[in-house]
Amino acid sequence: QGQLVESGGGLVQAGGSLRLSCKTSTSDYTMAWFRQAPGKEREFVSAISPGGVTAYSDSVKGRFTISSDSAKDTVDLQMNSLKPEDTALYYCTRSARYISIVRRTNDYDYWGQGTQVTVSS
């Protein structure tokens, strides 16, 4: 029921683009992407509500775009103008309680295994 499957990570040069995709079992709750770099805490990247409201962290605003397809139950993260500091393990996550934008890790109940994004300088 809560399974999330991510795809699309990889190695890219600075300035390049990647698109992450996440398959979920339902689009009825808020979905988000978080990331975690080595030695750092997991941090919020972007979220999208079932109504299509989106939110971004200041560090990715203007470069990343989150989108969802309710027919396919997928959430994508288009990442442009990538920087070395974007290097991290990216996690797709879904809330089982919220339909509004939330940004804390404990607002989310189901997590994918993560997909690695590495940006070389």
PDB file of C-alpha atoms in Angstrom:
ATOM      1  CA  GLN A   1       0.000   0.000   0.000  1.00  0.00           C
ATOM      2  CA  GLY A   2       2.747   2.428   0.867  1.00  0.00           C
ATOM      3  CA  GLN A   3       5.343   1.298  -1.609  1.00  0.00           C
ATOM      4  CA  LEU A   4       7.200   4.030  -3.433  1.00  0.00           C
ATOM      5  CA  VAL A   5       9.579   3.303  -6.295  1.00  0.00           C
ATOM      6  CA  GLU A   6      12.020   5.971  -7.467  1.00  0.00           C
ATOM      7  CA  SER A   7      13.971   6.137 -10.696  1.00  0.00           C
ATOM      8  CA  GLY A   8      16.042   8.590 -12.692  1.00  0.00           C
ATOM      9  CA  GLY A   9      19.084   9.358 -10.585  1.00  0.00           C
ATOM     10  CA  GLY A  10      22.597   9.371 -11.979  1.00  0.00           C
ATOM     11  CA  LEU A  11      25.782  11.294 -12.621  1.00  0.00           C
ATOM     12  CA  VAL A  12      25.669  14.638 -14.397  1.00  0.00           C
ATOM     13  CA  GLN A  13      27.982  17.588 -14.892  1.00  0.00           C
ATOM     14  CA  ALA A  14      27.282  20.918 -13.248  1.00  0.00           C
ATOM     15  CA  GLY A  15      24.726  22.855 -15.255  1.00  0.00           C
ATOM     16  CA  GLY A  16      23.082  19.697 -16.500  1.00  0.00           C
ATOM     17  CA  SER A  17      19.621  18.255 -15.901  1.00  0.00           C
ATOM     18  CA  LEU A  18      18.071  15.119 -14.475  1.00  0.00           C
ATOM     19  CA  ARG A  19      14.489  13.999 -14.038  1.00  0.00           C
ATOM     20  CA  LEU A  20      13.480  11.865 -11.069  1.00  0.00           C
ATOM     21  CA  SER A  21      10.282   9.871 -11.085  1.00  0.00           C
ATOM     22  CA  CYS A  22       8.358   8.213  -8.291  1.00  0.00           C
ATOM     23  CA  LYS A  23       5.592   5.649  -8.617  1.00  0.00           C
ATOM     24  CA  THR A  24       3.159   5.592  -5.723  1.00  0.00           C
ATOM     25  CA  SER A  25       0.008   3.660  -4.860  1.00  0.00           C
ATOM     26  CA  THR A  26      -2.184   6.746  -4.579  1.00  0.00           C
ATOM     27  CA  SER A  27      -2.145  10.455  -5.352  1.00  0.00           C
ATOM     28  CA  ASP A  28      -4.701  11.316  -2.671  1.00  0.00           C
ATOM     29  CA  TYR A  29      -2.158  12.807  -0.257  1.00  0.00           C
ATOM     30  CA  THR A  30       0.722  15.233  -0.352  1.00  0.00           C
ATOM     31  CA  MET A  31       3.863  13.940  -2.001  1.00  0.00           C
ATOM     32  CA  ALA A  32       7.378  15.282  -1.637  1.00  0.00           C
ATOM     33  CA  TRP A  33      11.039  14.879  -2.410  1.00  0.00           C
ATOM     34  CA  PHE A  34      13.695  15.099   0.277  1.00  0.00           C
ATOM     35  CA  ARG A  35      17.441  14.667  -0.034  1.00  0.00           C
ATOM     36  CA  GLN A  36      20.296  13.686   2.217  1.00  0.00           C
ATOM     37  CA  ALA A  37      23.959  14.363   1.599  1.00  0.00           C
ATOM     38  CA  PRO A  38      26.684  12.444   3.456  1.00  0.00           C
ATOM     39  CA  GLY A  39      27.059  13.707   7.004  1.00  0.00           C
ATOM     40  CA  LYS A  40      24.010  15.944   6.765  1.00  0.00           C
ATOM     41  CA  GLU A  41      20.406  15.704   7.866  1.00  0.00           C
ATOM     42  CA  ARG A  42      17.643  14.826   5.462  1.00  0.00           C
ATOM     43  CA  GLU A  43      16.216  18.043   4.047  1.00  0.00           C
ATOM     44  CA  PHE A  44      13.045  19.097   2.282  1.00  0.00           C
ATOM     45  CA  VAL A  45      13.352  19.760  -1.447  1.00  0.00           C
ATOM     46  CA  SER A  46       9.856  20.057  -2.874  1.00  0.00           C
ATOM     47  CA  ALA A  47       6.256  19.017  -2.306  1.00  0.00           C
ATOM     48  CA  ILE A  48       2.997  18.862  -4.211  1.00  0.00           C
ATOM     49  CA  SER A  49      -0.505  18.582  -2.809  1.00  0.00           C
ATOM     50  CA  PRO A  50      -3.336  16.574  -4.414  1.00  0.00           C
ATOM     51  CA  GLY A  51      -4.770  19.911  -5.529  1.00  0.00           C
ATOM     52  CA  GLY A  52      -1.577  20.798  -7.372  1.00  0.00           C
ATOM     53  CA  VAL A  53      -0.139  23.338  -4.930  1.00  0.00           C
ATOM     54  CA  THR A  54       3.652  23.189  -4.974  1.00  0.00           C
ATOM     55  CA  ALA A  55       6.455  24.270  -2.677  1.00  0.00           C
ATOM     56  CA  TYR A  56      10.225  24.373  -2.940  1.00  0.00           C
ATOM     57  CA  SER A  57      13.178  24.941  -0.684  1.00  0.00           C
ATOM     58  CA  ASP A  58      15.011  28.191  -1.275  1.00  0.00           C
ATOM     59  CA  SER A  59      18.062  26.298  -2.502  1.00  0.00           C
ATOM     60  CA  VAL A  60      16.224  24.744  -5.472  1.00  0.00           C
ATOM     61  CA  LYS A  61      13.550  27.328  -6.239  1.00  0.00           C
ATOM     62  CA  GLY A  62      13.709  28.380  -9.857  1.00  0.00           C
ATOM     63  CA  ARG A  63      15.759  25.337 -10.862  1.00  0.00           C
ATOM     64  CA  PHE A  64      13.593  22.351  -9.883  1.00  0.00           C
ATOM     65  CA  THR A  65       9.999  21.647 -10.873  1.00  0.00           C
ATOM     66  CA  ILE A  66       7.723  19.105  -9.227  1.00  0.00           C
ATOM     67  CA  SER A  67       4.763  17.647 -11.068  1.00  0.00           C
ATOM     68  CA  SER A  68       2.280  14.830 -10.631  1.00  0.00           C
ATOM     69  CA  ASP A  69       0.118  12.643 -12.825  1.00  0.00           C
ATOM     70  CA  SER A  70      -2.850  11.383 -10.853  1.00  0.00           C
ATOM     71  CA  ALA A  71      -3.875   8.972 -13.609  1.00  0.00           C
ATOM     72  CA  LYS A  72      -0.515   7.241 -13.375  1.00  0.00           C
ATOM     73  CA  ASP A  73       0.081   7.905  -9.647  1.00  0.00           C
ATOM     74  CA  THR A  74       3.500   9.312 -10.367  1.00  0.00           C
ATOM     75  CA  VAL A  75       5.386  12.339  -9.090  1.00  0.00           C
ATOM     76  CA  ASP A  76       8.341  13.717 -11.008  1.00  0.00           C
ATOM     77  CA  LEU A  77      11.087  16.151 -10.104  1.00  0.00           C
ATOM     78  CA  GLN A  78      12.700  17.957 -13.019  1.00  0.00           C
ATOM     79  CA  MET A  79      16.083  19.257 -11.936  1.00  0.00           C
ATOM     80  CA  ASN A  80      17.809  21.855 -14.097  1.00  0.00           C
ATOM     81  CA  SER A  81      20.986  23.900 -13.666  1.00  0.00           C
ATOM     82  CA  LEU A  82      22.324  21.311 -11.279  1.00  0.00           C
ATOM     83  CA  LYS A  83      25.126  22.253  -8.906  1.00  0.00           C
ATOM     84  CA  PRO A  84      27.665  20.089  -7.060  1.00  0.00           C
ATOM     85  CA  GLU A  85      25.875  20.963  -3.813  1.00  0.00           C
ATOM     86  CA  ASP A  86      22.773  19.175  -5.170  1.00  0.00           C
ATOM     87  CA  THR A  87      24.655  15.892  -4.817  1.00  0.00           C
ATOM     88  CA  ALA A  88      22.674  13.676  -2.440  1.00  0.00           C
ATOM     89  CA  LEU A  89      20.465  10.647  -2.073  1.00  0.00           C
ATOM     90  CA  TYR A  90      16.997  11.771  -3.125  1.00  0.00           C
ATOM     91  CA  TYR A  91      13.934  10.266  -1.471  1.00  0.00           C
ATOM     92  CA  CYS A  92      10.356  10.226  -2.651  1.00  0.00           C
ATOM     93  CA  THR A  93       7.844  10.310   0.162  1.00  0.00           C
ATOM     94  CA  ARG A  94       4.092  10.384   0.725  1.00  0.00           C
ATOM     95  CA  SER A  95       1.993  11.534   3.612  1.00  0.00           C
ATOM     96  CA  ALA A  96      -0.898   9.413   4.871  1.00  0.00           C
ATOM     97  CA  ARG A  97      -2.408  12.342   6.778  1.00  0.00           C
ATOM     98  CA  TYR A  98      -1.968  15.617   4.938  1.00  0.00           C
ATOM     99  CA  ILE A  99      -3.409  17.062   1.747  1.00  0.00           C
ATOM    100  CA  SER A 100      -1.754  20.438   2.268  1.00  0.00           C
ATOM    101  CA  ILE A 101       1.902  21.384   1.876  1.00  0.00           C
ATOM    102  CA  VAL A 102       4.040  20.107   4.743  1.00  0.00           C
ATOM    103  CA  ARG A 103       7.826  20.204   5.026  1.00  0.00           C
ATOM    104  CA  ARG A 104       8.954  18.123   7.991  1.00  0.00           C
ATOM    105  CA  THR A 105      10.199  14.563   7.661  1.00  0.00           C
ATOM    106  CA  ASN A 106       7.741  13.362  10.320  1.00  0.00           C
ATOM    107  CA  ASP A 107       4.821  14.742   8.300  1.00  0.00           C
ATOM    108  CA  TYR A 108       5.455  11.900   5.861  1.00  0.00           C
ATOM    109  CA  ASP A 109       4.666   8.255   6.375  1.00  0.00           C
ATOM    110  CA  TYR A 110       5.951   6.289   3.404  1.00  0.00           C
ATOM    111  CA  TRP A 111       9.429   6.545   1.934  1.00  0.00           C
ATOM    112  CA  GLY A 112      11.208   5.153  -1.082  1.00  0.00           C
ATOM    113  CA  GLN A 113      14.658   3.639  -0.896  1.00  0.00           C
ATOM    114  CA  GLY A 114      16.286   6.657  -2.490  1.00  0.00           C
ATOM    115  CA  THR A 115      18.008   7.378  -5.767  1.00  0.00           C
ATOM    116  CA  GLN A 116      21.513   8.834  -5.970  1.00  0.00           C
ATOM    117  CA  VAL A 117      22.137  12.122  -7.737  1.00  0.00           C
ATOM    118  CA  THR A 118      25.767  13.102  -8.247  1.00  0.00           C
ATOM    119  CA  VAL A 119      26.737  16.415  -9.825  1.00  0.00           C
ATOM    120  CA  SER A 120      30.364  16.800 -10.845  1.00  0.00           C
ATOM    121  CA  SER A 121      32.079  20.164 -11.066  1.00  0.00           C
TER     122      SER A 121
END
